[in-house]
mmCIF file of C-alpha atoms in Angstrom:
data_model
loop_
_atom_site.group_PDB
_atom_site.id
_atom_site.type_symbol
_atom_site.label_atom_id
_atom_site.label_comp_id
_atom_site.label_asym_id
_atom_site.label_seq_id
_atom_site.Cartn_x
_atom_site.Cartn_y
_atom_site.Cartn_z
ATOM 1 C CA UNK N 1 25.767 56.379 128.602
ATOM 2 C CA UNK N 2 26.001 59.572 130.621
ATOM 3 C CA UNK N 3 24.942 61.904 127.810
ATOM 4 C CA UNK N 4 21.918 59.757 127.019
ATOM 5 C CA UNK N 5 20.544 60.069 130.511
ATOM 6 C CA UNK N 6 21.516 63.692 131.076
ATOM 7 C CA UNK N 7 21.936 66.010 128.077
ATOM 8 C CA UNK N 8 19.663 64.043 125.780
ATOM 9 C CA UNK N 9 17.045 63.538 128.451
ATOM 10 C CA UNK N 10 16.437 67.286 128.620
ATOM 11 C CA UNK N 11 13.045 67.905 126.931
ATOM 12 C CA UNK N 12 14.036 71.238 125.425
ATOM 13 C CA UNK N 13 17.299 69.912 123.988
ATOM 14 C CA UNK N 14 15.422 66.978 122.489
ATOM 15 C CA UNK N 15 12.827 69.364 121.029
ATOM 16 C CA UNK N 16 15.511 71.618 119.539
ATOM 17 C CA UNK N 17 17.377 68.668 118.072
ATOM 18 C CA UNK N 18 14.221 67.384 116.426
ATOM 19 C CA UNK N 19 13.106 70.702 115.037
ATOM 20 C CA UNK N 20 16.041 73.096 114.590
ATOM 21 C CA UNK N 21 19.162 70.967 114.057
ATOM 22 C CA UNK N 22 20.395 68.028 112.001
ATOM 23 C CA UNK N 23 21.682 65.640 114.694
ATOM 24 C CA UNK N 24 24.480 63.212 113.895
ATOM 25 C CA UNK N 25 26.244 60.741 116.195
ATOM 26 C CA UNK N 26 29.762 59.559 115.355
ATOM 27 C CA UNK N 27 32.741 57.723 116.805
ATOM 28 C CA UNK N 28 35.272 60.492 116.222
ATOM 29 C CA UNK N 29 38.122 57.955 116.280
ATOM 30 C CA UNK N 30 37.062 57.279 112.688
ATOM 31 C CA UNK N 31 36.404 60.792 111.359
ATOM 32 C CA UNK N 32 39.522 62.409 112.772
ATOM 33 C CA UNK N 33 41.627 59.826 110.955
ATOM 34 C CA UNK N 34 39.819 59.009 107.756
ATOM 35 C CA UNK N 35 41.296 60.374 104.541
ATOM 36 C CA UNK N 36 38.214 61.235 102.557
ATOM 37 C CA UNK N 37 35.572 63.942 102.227
ATOM 38 C CA UNK N 38 33.826 63.038 105.480
ATOM 39 C CA UNK N 39 37.088 63.096 107.420
ATOM 40 C CA UNK N 40 38.088 66.428 105.879
ATOM 41 C CA UNK N 41 34.752 67.975 106.751
ATOM 42 C CA UNK N 42 34.955 66.750 110.332
ATOM 43 C CA UNK N 43 38.516 68.013 110.788
ATOM 44 C CA UNK N 44 37.533 71.361 109.310
ATOM 45 C CA UNK N 45 34.873 71.746 112.002
ATOM 46 C CA UNK N 46 36.786 70.241 114.932
ATOM 47 C CA UNK N 47 39.935 72.131 113.965
ATOM 48 C CA UNK N 48 38.223 75.392 114.889
ATOM 49 C CA UNK N 49 37.626 74.125 118.424
ATOM 50 C CA UNK N 50 39.965 73.538 121.349
ATOM 51 C CA UNK N 51 40.518 69.874 120.497
ATOM 52 C CA UNK N 52 42.346 70.398 117.240
ATOM 53 C CA UNK N 53 45.183 67.906 117.658
ATOM 54 C CA UNK N 54 43.926 65.004 115.624
ATOM 55 C CA UNK N 55 46.465 62.617 117.145
ATOM 56 C CA UNK N 56 44.271 62.528 120.240
ATOM 57 C CA UNK N 57 40.595 62.497 121.049
ATOM 58 C CA UNK N 58 38.369 65.256 119.733
ATOM 59 C CA UNK N 59 35.384 64.036 121.731
ATOM 60 C CA UNK N 60 32.655 66.577 122.374
ATOM 61 C CA UNK N 61 29.504 68.242 121.104
ATOM 62 C CA UNK N 62 29.956 70.449 118.038
ATOM 63 C CA UNK N 63 27.520 72.809 116.355
ATOM 64 C CA UNK N 64 28.372 73.803 112.794
ATOM 65 C CA UNK N 65 26.964 75.177 109.585
ATOM 66 C CA UNK N 66 26.675 73.086 106.425
ATOM 67 C CA UNK N 67 29.676 75.037 105.179
ATOM 68 C CA UNK N 68 31.767 73.819 108.101
ATOM 69 C CA UNK N 69 31.842 76.941 110.265
ATOM 70 C CA UNK N 70 31.970 76.055 113.958
ATOM 71 C CA UNK N 71 29.084 77.594 115.895
ATOM 72 C CA UNK N 72 29.802 76.066 119.267
ATOM 73 C CA UNK N 73 31.693 73.382 121.157
ATOM 74 C CA UNK N 74 31.222 71.845 124.581
ATOM 75 C CA UNK N 75 32.430 68.687 126.222
ATOM 76 C CA UNK N 76 30.354 68.993 129.363
ATOM 77 C CA UNK N 77 27.286 67.042 130.334
ATOM 78 C CA UNK N 78 24.005 68.299 131.605
ATOM 79 C CA UNK N 79 21.264 70.327 130.089
ATOM 80 C CA UNK N 80 21.956 73.940 131.001
ATOM 81 C CA UNK N 81 25.242 74.584 129.213
ATOM 82 C CA UNK N 82 24.262 72.655 126.117
ATOM 83 C CA UNK N 83 20.858 74.303 125.905
ATOM 84 C CA UNK N 84 22.487 77.748 126.148
ATOM 85 C CA UNK N 85 25.043 76.826 123.508
ATOM 86 C CA UNK N 86 22.337 75.630 121.137
ATOM 87 C CA UNK N 87 20.232 78.757 121.572
ATOM 88 C CA UNK N 88 23.204 81.036 121.089
ATOM 89 C CA UNK N 89 24.168 79.193 117.914
ATOM 90 C CA UNK N 90 20.640 79.491 116.561
ATOM 91 C CA UNK N 91 20.583 83.235 117.219
ATOM 92 C CA UNK N 92 23.591 83.788 115.021
ATOM 93 C CA UNK N 93 22.813 81.150 112.430
ATOM 94 C CA UNK N 94 22.145 82.090 108.819
ATOM 95 C CA UNK N 95 21.928 79.377 106.180
ATOM 96 C CA UNK N 96 24.989 80.105 104.068
ATOM 97 C CA UNK N 97 23.982 78.537 100.789
ATOM 98 C CA UNK N 98 26.738 75.943 101.089
ATOM 99 C CA UNK N 99 26.924 73.224 98.469
ATOM 100 C CA UNK N 100 26.406 69.566 99.233
ATOM 101 C CA UNK N 101 29.751 67.815 99.754
ATOM 102 C CA UNK N 102 30.065 64.821 97.462
ATOM 103 C CA UNK N 103 31.222 61.668 99.176
ATOM 104 C CA UNK N 104 33.737 60.714 96.497
ATOM 105 C CA UNK N 105 36.093 57.829 97.158
ATOM 106 C CA UNK N 106 35.809 56.747 100.778
ATOM 107 C CA UNK N 107 38.625 55.646 103.060
ATOM 108 C CA UNK N 108 37.773 51.947 103.241
ATOM 109 C CA UNK N 109 39.450 51.438 106.596
ATOM 110 C CA UNK N 110 36.963 53.735 108.287
ATOM 111 C CA UNK N 111 33.859 52.897 106.280
ATOM 112 C CA UNK N 112 33.237 49.225 106.968
ATOM 113 C CA UNK N 113 30.024 47.644 105.769
ATOM 114 C CA UNK N 114 28.295 44.680 107.319
ATOM 115 C CA UNK N 115 29.102 41.447 105.447
ATOM 116 C CA UNK N 116 27.081 40.978 102.281
ATOM 117 C CA UNK N 117 24.770 38.003 102.618
ATOM 118 C CA UNK N 118 25.439 37.847 106.348
ATOM 119 C CA UNK N 119 23.479 39.428 109.156
ATOM 120 C CA UNK N 120 23.623 41.973 111.948
ATOM 121 C CA UNK N 121 22.700 40.993 115.491
ATOM 122 C CA UNK N 122 21.983 43.517 118.240
ATOM 123 C CA UNK N 123 23.877 42.841 121.463
ATOM 124 C CA UNK N 124 22.825 44.432 124.721
ATOM 125 C CA UNK N 125 24.431 43.896 128.100
ATOM 126 C CA UNK N 126 23.532 44.774 131.635
ATOM 127 C CA UNK N 127 24.945 44.321 135.111
ATOM 128 C CA UNK N 128 22.202 42.695 137.140
ATOM 129 C CA UNK N 129 23.463 43.522 140.626
ATOM 130 C CA UNK N 130 26.450 44.027 142.887
ATOM 131 C CA UNK N 131 26.837 47.793 142.849
ATOM 132 C CA UNK N 132 27.114 49.645 146.127
ATOM 133 C CA UNK N 133 24.312 52.109 146.707
ATOM 134 C CA UNK N 134 25.149 55.641 145.659
ATOM 135 C CA UNK N 135 23.579 59.067 145.585
ATOM 136 C CA UNK N 136 25.988 60.243 142.886
ATOM 137 C CA UNK N 137 23.991 61.133 139.785
ATOM 138 C CA UNK N 138 26.568 59.933 137.273
ATOM 139 C CA UNK N 139 27.346 56.663 139.028
ATOM 140 C CA UNK N 140 23.627 55.947 139.198
ATOM 141 C CA UNK N 141 23.399 56.290 135.424
ATOM 142 C CA UNK N 142 26.239 53.824 134.927
ATOM 143 C CA UNK N 143 24.730 51.418 137.407
ATOM 144 C CA UNK N 144 21.470 51.212 135.485
ATOM 145 C CA UNK N 145 22.887 51.333 131.984
ATOM 146 C CA UNK N 146 22.140 48.938 129.161
ATOM 147 C CA UNK N 147 24.885 48.771 126.555
ATOM 148 C CA UNK N 148 24.446 48.353 122.824
ATOM 149 C CA UNK N 149 26.734 46.883 120.175
ATOM 150 C CA UNK N 150 26.308 44.960 116.936
ATOM 151 C CA UNK N 151 27.559 41.480 116.095
ATOM 152 C CA UNK N 152 28.402 41.000 112.434
ATOM 153 C CA UNK N 153 27.866 37.529 111.005
ATOM 154 C CA UNK N 154 29.467 36.555 107.678
ATOM 155 C CA UNK N 155 27.595 34.902 104.807
ATOM 156 C CA UNK N 156 29.378 31.600 105.432
ATOM 157 C CA UNK N 157 28.387 31.700 109.097
ATOM 158 C CA UNK N 158 24.823 32.682 108.229
ATOM 159 C CA UNK N 159 24.513 29.892 105.666
ATOM 160 C CA UNK N 160 25.904 27.396 108.177
ATOM 161 C CA UNK N 161 23.244 28.469 110.692
ATOM 162 C CA UNK N 162 20.588 27.868 108.053
ATOM 163 C CA UNK N 163 22.069 24.396 107.590
ATOM 164 C CA UNK N 164 21.924 23.827 111.338
ATOM 165 C CA UNK N 165 25.607 24.361 112.107
ATOM 166 C CA UNK N 166 27.431 26.907 114.236
ATOM 167 C CA UNK N 167 30.840 27.742 112.829
ATOM 168 C CA UNK N 168 33.774 28.105 115.249
ATOM 169 C CA UNK N 169 34.530 31.583 113.875
ATOM 170 C CA UNK N 170 31.124 32.858 114.981
ATOM 171 C CA UNK N 171 31.414 31.216 118.393
ATOM 172 C CA UNK N 172 34.788 32.824 118.997
ATOM 173 C CA UNK N 173 33.632 36.231 117.775
ATOM 174 C CA UNK N 174 30.672 36.140 120.137
ATOM 175 C CA UNK N 175 32.965 35.277 123.028
ATOM 176 C CA UNK N 176 35.870 37.612 122.316
ATOM 177 C CA UNK N 177 34.016 40.753 121.293
ATOM 178 C CA UNK N 178 30.510 40.492 122.659
ATOM 179 C CA UNK N 179 30.710 38.872 126.089
ATOM 180 C CA UNK N 180 32.271 41.991 127.574
ATOM 181 C CA UNK N 181 31.264 44.520 130.189
ATOM 182 C CA UNK N 182 30.640 47.567 127.992
ATOM 183 C CA UNK N 183 28.085 49.129 130.324
ATOM 184 C CA UNK N 184 30.375 51.989 131.412
ATOM 185 C CA UNK N 185 32.286 52.736 128.220
ATOM 186 C CA UNK N 186 34.705 51.182 125.777
ATOM 187 C CA UNK N 187 35.646 47.761 127.126
ATOM 188 C CA UNK N 188 38.782 45.716 126.647
ATOM 189 C CA UNK N 189 38.044 42.810 124.330
ATOM 190 C CA UNK N 190 39.243 39.282 125.049
ATOM 191 C CA UNK N 191 42.429 38.001 123.459
ATOM 192 C CA UNK N 192 42.272 34.638 121.723
ATOM 193 C CA UNK N 193 44.219 32.939 124.497
ATOM 194 C CA UNK N 194 41.895 34.357 127.137
ATOM 195 C CA UNK N 195 39.181 31.952 126.011
ATOM 196 C CA UNK N 196 39.741 29.313 128.691
ATOM 197 C CA UNK N 197 36.780 27.238 127.529
ATOM 198 C CA UNK N 198 33.971 27.729 125.052
ATOM 199 C CA UNK N 199 31.242 25.174 124.551
ATOM 200 C CA UNK N 200 28.387 26.425 122.403
ATOM 201 C CA UNK N 201 26.360 24.090 120.232
ATOM 202 C CA UNK N 202 23.372 24.308 117.929
ATOM 203 C CA UNK N 203 20.984 21.376 117.920
ATOM 204 C CA UNK N 204 17.504 21.455 116.435
ATOM 205 C CA UNK N 205 17.506 25.249 116.545
ATOM 206 C CA UNK N 206 18.588 25.389 120.183
ATOM 207 C CA UNK N 207 21.806 27.135 121.148
ATOM 208 C CA UNK N 208 23.283 26.141 124.474
ATOM 209 C CA UNK N 209 26.613 26.110 126.200
ATOM 210 C CA UNK N 210 29.059 27.621 128.645
ATOM 211 C CA UNK N 211 32.006 29.959 128.420
ATOM 212 C CA UNK N 212 34.968 30.820 130.620
ATOM 213 C CA UNK N 213 36.969 33.903 129.705
ATOM 214 C CA UNK N 214 39.829 35.120 131.859
ATOM 215 C CA UNK N 215 42.935 37.249 131.541
ATOM 216 C CA UNK N 216 46.318 35.704 132.247
ATOM 217 C CA UNK N 217 46.629 37.535 135.557
ATOM 218 C CA UNK N 218 43.113 36.539 136.556
ATOM 219 C CA UNK N 219 42.070 40.123 137.258
ATOM 220 C CA UNK N 220 39.232 40.134 134.722
ATOM 221 C CA UNK N 221 37.013 37.256 133.745
ATOM 222 C CA UNK N 222 33.559 36.005 132.857
ATOM 223 C CA UNK N 223 31.995 32.607 133.441
ATOM 224 C CA UNK N 224 28.580 32.219 131.906
ATOM 225 C CA UNK N 225 25.914 29.920 130.592
ATOM 226 C CA UNK N 226 24.262 30.522 127.247
ATOM 227 C CA UNK N 227 20.888 29.603 125.842
ATOM 228 C CA UNK N 228 19.204 30.642 122.624
ATOM 229 C CA UNK N 229 17.099 29.920 119.570
ATOM 230 C CA UNK N 230 17.769 30.028 115.844
ATOM 231 C CA UNK N 231 14.967 29.860 113.313
ATOM 232 C CA UNK N 232 15.144 29.946 109.532
ATOM 233 C CA UNK N 233 12.722 30.536 106.707
ATOM 234 C CA UNK N 234 13.277 30.441 102.949
ATOM 235 C CA UNK N 235 17.025 30.113 103.309
ATOM 236 C CA UNK N 236 17.452 33.016 105.739
ATOM 237 C CA UNK N 237 17.840 33.174 109.484
ATOM 238 C CA UNK N 238 14.719 34.923 110.791
ATOM 239 C CA UNK N 239 15.410 34.535 114.493
ATOM 240 C CA UNK N 240 18.675 34.645 116.397
ATOM 241 C CA UNK N 241 17.954 35.048 120.088
ATOM 242 C CA UNK N 242 20.691 34.271 122.578
ATOM 243 C CA UNK N 243 21.251 35.105 126.238
ATOM 244 C CA UNK N 244 24.457 34.763 128.244
ATOM 245 C CA UNK N 245 24.282 35.061 132.006
ATOM 246 C CA UNK N 246 27.044 34.561 134.502
ATOM 247 C CA UNK N 247 29.577 36.110 136.848
ATOM 248 C CA UNK N 248 31.960 38.794 135.689
ATOM 249 C CA UNK N 249 34.870 40.294 137.556
ATOM 250 C CA UNK N 250 37.273 43.150 136.892
ATOM 251 C CA UNK N 251 37.224 46.246 134.701
ATOM 252 C CA UNK N 252 39.152 48.000 131.948
ATOM 253 C CA UNK N 253 40.939 51.322 131.523
ATOM 254 C CA UNK N 254 37.781 52.975 130.194
ATOM 255 C CA UNK N 255 35.254 50.992 132.228
ATOM 256 C CA UNK N 256 36.273 51.937 135.747
ATOM 257 C CA UNK N 257 33.764 51.706 138.548
ATOM 258 C CA UNK N 258 32.699 48.075 138.216
ATOM 259 C CA UNK N 259 31.119 46.426 141.255
ATOM 260 C CA UNK N 260 33.635 44.950 143.644
ATOM 261 C CA UNK N 261 34.368 41.258 143.384
ATOM 262 C CA UNK N 262 32.203 39.071 141.206
ATOM 263 C CA UNK N 263 28.947 40.392 139.858
ATOM 264 C CA UNK N 264 26.163 39.115 137.596
ATOM 265 C CA UNK N 265 26.329 40.235 133.968
ATOM 266 C CA UNK N 266 23.928 39.239 131.194
ATOM 267 C CA UNK N 267 24.032 39.828 127.449
ATOM 268 C CA UNK N 268 21.198 39.407 124.970
ATOM 269 C CA UNK N 269 21.478 38.898 121.213
ATOM 270 C CA UNK N 270 18.647 39.714 118.811
ATOM 271 C CA UNK N 271 18.568 39.709 115.018
ATOM 272 C CA UNK N 272 18.554 43.321 113.790
ATOM 273 C CA UNK N 273 15.877 44.304 111.316
ATOM 274 C CA UNK N 274 17.358 47.635 110.250
ATOM 275 C CA UNK N 275 14.597 49.638 111.916
ATOM 276 C CA UNK N 276 17.054 51.192 114.382
ATOM 277 C CA UNK N 277 19.677 53.639 113.078
ATOM 278 C CA UNK N 278 22.140 51.995 115.482
ATOM 279 C CA UNK N 279 21.832 48.790 113.444
ATOM 280 C CA UNK N 280 24.186 50.484 110.987
ATOM 281 C CA UNK N 281 26.978 51.110 113.494
ATOM 282 C CA UNK N 282 30.036 48.841 113.045
ATOM 283 C CA UNK N 283 30.899 46.547 115.962
ATOM 284 C CA UNK N 284 33.158 48.158 118.549
ATOM 285 C CA UNK N 285 35.490 45.170 118.209
ATOM 286 C CA UNK N 286 35.935 45.827 114.486
ATOM 287 C CA UNK N 287 37.295 49.313 115.044
ATOM 288 C CA UNK N 288 40.324 49.754 112.852
ATOM 289 C CA UNK N 289 40.593 46.087 111.879
ATOM 290 C CA UNK N 290 37.404 44.648 110.421
ATOM 291 C CA UNK N 291 39.193 41.730 108.786
ATOM 292 C CA UNK N 292 40.636 40.663 112.113
ATOM 293 C CA UNK N 293 37.233 40.924 113.762
ATOM 294 C CA UNK N 294 35.611 38.800 111.063
ATOM 295 C CA UNK N 295 38.427 36.332 110.578
ATOM 296 C CA UNK N 296 38.906 35.010 114.087
ATOM 297 C CA UNK A 1 32.129 12.653 160.257
ATOM 298 C CA UNK A 2 33.020 9.279 158.747
ATOM 299 C CA UNK A 3 34.700 9.015 155.361
ATOM 300 C CA UNK A 4 31.540 8.321 153.246
ATOM 301 C CA UNK A 5 29.818 11.235 154.997
ATOM 302 C CA UNK A 6 32.765 13.506 154.280
ATOM 303 C CA UNK A 7 32.758 12.528 150.603
ATOM 304 C CA UNK A 8 28.992 13.158 150.349
ATOM 305 C CA UNK A 9 29.358 16.587 151.958
ATOM 306 C CA UNK A 10 32.237 17.410 149.636
ATOM 307 C CA UNK A 11 30.184 16.396 146.606
ATOM 308 C CA UNK A 12 27.255 18.510 147.757
ATOM 309 C CA UNK A 13 29.483 21.539 148.294
ATOM 310 C CA UNK A 14 31.160 21.087 144.927
ATOM 311 C CA UNK A 15 27.877 20.775 143.071
ATOM 312 C CA UNK A 16 26.547 23.878 144.819
ATOM 313 C CA UNK A 17 29.549 25.963 143.737
ATOM 314 C CA UNK A 18 29.888 24.568 140.233
ATOM 315 C CA UNK A 19 26.149 24.881 139.789
ATOM 316 C CA UNK A 20 26.590 28.640 139.599
ATOM 317 C CA UNK A 21 27.879 28.143 136.098
ATOM 318 C CA UNK A 22 27.098 24.600 135.098
ATOM 319 C CA UNK A 23 23.409 24.465 135.737
ATOM 320 C CA UNK A 24 22.763 26.563 132.649
ATOM 321 C CA UNK A 25 19.935 28.896 131.927
ATOM 322 C CA UNK A 26 16.370 27.727 132.272
ATOM 323 C CA UNK A 27 13.958 28.413 129.449
ATOM 324 C CA UNK A 28 12.079 30.830 131.695
ATOM 325 C CA UNK A 29 15.278 32.726 132.610
ATOM 326 C CA UNK A 30 16.284 32.923 128.959
ATOM 327 C CA UNK A 31 12.900 34.390 128.029
ATOM 328 C CA UNK A 32 12.907 36.813 130.967
ATOM 329 C CA UNK A 33 16.410 38.148 130.369
ATOM 330 C CA UNK A 34 16.002 38.387 126.619
ATOM 331 C CA UNK A 35 12.926 40.528 127.110
ATOM 332 C CA UNK A 36 14.526 42.601 129.864
ATOM 333 C CA UNK A 37 17.665 43.399 127.882
ATOM 334 C CA UNK A 38 15.989 45.292 125.047
ATOM 335 C CA UNK A 39 16.367 49.043 124.588
ATOM 336 C CA UNK A 40 13.178 50.969 125.108
ATOM 337 C CA UNK A 41 12.262 53.049 122.065
ATOM 338 C CA UNK A 42 10.664 55.526 124.419
ATOM 339 C CA UNK A 43 13.930 56.739 125.924
ATOM 340 C CA UNK A 44 14.242 60.430 124.955
ATOM 341 C CA UNK A 45 17.658 60.080 123.278
ATOM 342 C CA UNK A 46 16.255 57.351 121.063
ATOM 343 C CA UNK A 47 13.453 59.565 119.777
ATOM 344 C CA UNK A 48 16.009 61.952 118.240
ATOM 345 C CA UNK A 49 16.440 61.331 114.478
ATOM 346 C CA UNK A 50 20.190 60.713 114.641
ATOM 347 C CA UNK A 51 22.177 60.230 111.507
ATOM 348 C CA UNK A 52 25.406 58.223 111.604
ATOM 349 C CA UNK A 53 27.123 59.815 108.606
ATOM 350 C CA UNK A 54 28.459 63.365 108.828
ATOM 351 C CA UNK A 55 28.088 63.841 105.074
ATOM 352 C CA UNK A 56 24.459 62.692 105.222
ATOM 353 C CA UNK A 57 23.986 65.308 107.936
ATOM 354 C CA UNK A 58 25.721 67.952 105.804
ATOM 355 C CA UNK A 59 23.422 67.146 102.872
ATOM 356 C CA UNK A 60 20.356 67.438 105.101
ATOM 357 C CA UNK A 61 21.668 70.679 106.604
ATOM 358 C CA UNK A 62 21.940 72.180 103.125
ATOM 359 C CA UNK A 63 18.463 71.148 102.058
ATOM 360 C CA UNK A 64 16.724 71.974 105.349
ATOM 361 C CA UNK A 65 18.776 75.113 106.034
ATOM 362 C CA UNK A 66 19.616 74.013 109.573
ATOM 363 C CA UNK A 67 22.844 73.800 111.547
ATOM 364 C CA UNK A 68 24.434 70.445 112.308
ATOM 365 C CA UNK A 69 24.667 69.063 115.857
ATOM 366 C CA UNK A 70 27.550 66.586 116.125
ATOM 367 C CA UNK A 71 27.708 64.145 119.044
ATOM 368 C CA UNK A 72 31.307 62.935 118.710
ATOM 369 C CA UNK A 73 32.589 60.388 121.203
ATOM 370 C CA UNK A 74 35.306 57.798 121.777
ATOM 371 C CA UNK A 75 33.384 54.721 120.792
ATOM 372 C CA UNK A 76 30.080 55.146 119.028
ATOM 373 C CA UNK A 77 27.531 57.247 120.977
ATOM 374 C CA UNK A 78 24.718 54.962 119.872
ATOM 375 C CA UNK A 79 26.790 52.007 120.996
ATOM 376 C CA UNK A 80 28.929 51.621 124.075
ATOM 377 C CA UNK A 81 29.664 55.210 125.113
#
């Protein structure tokens, strides 16, 4: 969230990325672990930087040649340092004549694909109010942020929607992994027994219902109403629009800084059409355990 | 307040509180929020031609003779972080 509205808002950095670099965005929790060509290439680059213990995070911005030589590393935000790093790297850069690395056999655990015959739904969430006013630049960014994740729907769930039915597995997945406050970072997902109530039905193409999610200690929760539309054509779902709106409370280890008390949080769901590169990103809730995410 | 009056007041108070969640979303609110919660394609970071595979980036770097810029985060940078 912070990089988007700081480093990647800088016009010169954006210009350089479009014209002089090949930009790639990754969740390094995958690449630093995966045992395949992509993982090896990432570790080769990151291993030359200060974050070379692959048991922990290697988060940061890396500049590298196609041969894997590190040209620069920075884990700070803001335009100046990154702009300087990019320019310095370009000054010393010579295309090395490196060969293309063949993908070979991929580490399946870290290369999940969206379910064949299913669908991908974009999920975006936003806190609608409740923050205290601030002049802090970074807090302001968090306070206005709109999150993005993807919901994966299996073929069986898709086909049931076409037939006018909403399978319990899809309902639970929506609740556990996608009705979360992920507007300030990686959120805690809901455990199965934290679904206190979940009523979501599909009738004549209309989705409607309510949900109550709450941790055992009551410190984090969400009570919301849901409304949406499903449309089909030629045996495929062509519209899946859903909105949840309600009161959220609490925060997670990596989502500190939530508004105090209860605050309004909304989430929107929209069928992805593949036009956005982010449509190809696996759901955050599937990280490391896709089968568990899909099984419910 | 007599007993029937007390019960009426209690019912009113209860429906006001429970209405926060039970009244549901109106069609207009659904439409408004669904439209509001869409990412703008005009945001600068979204105009950058990100790839999401490091090997795809390496292949492009070879063919275009450019260095690679890796945005590596905890959680996917195009997602929740």
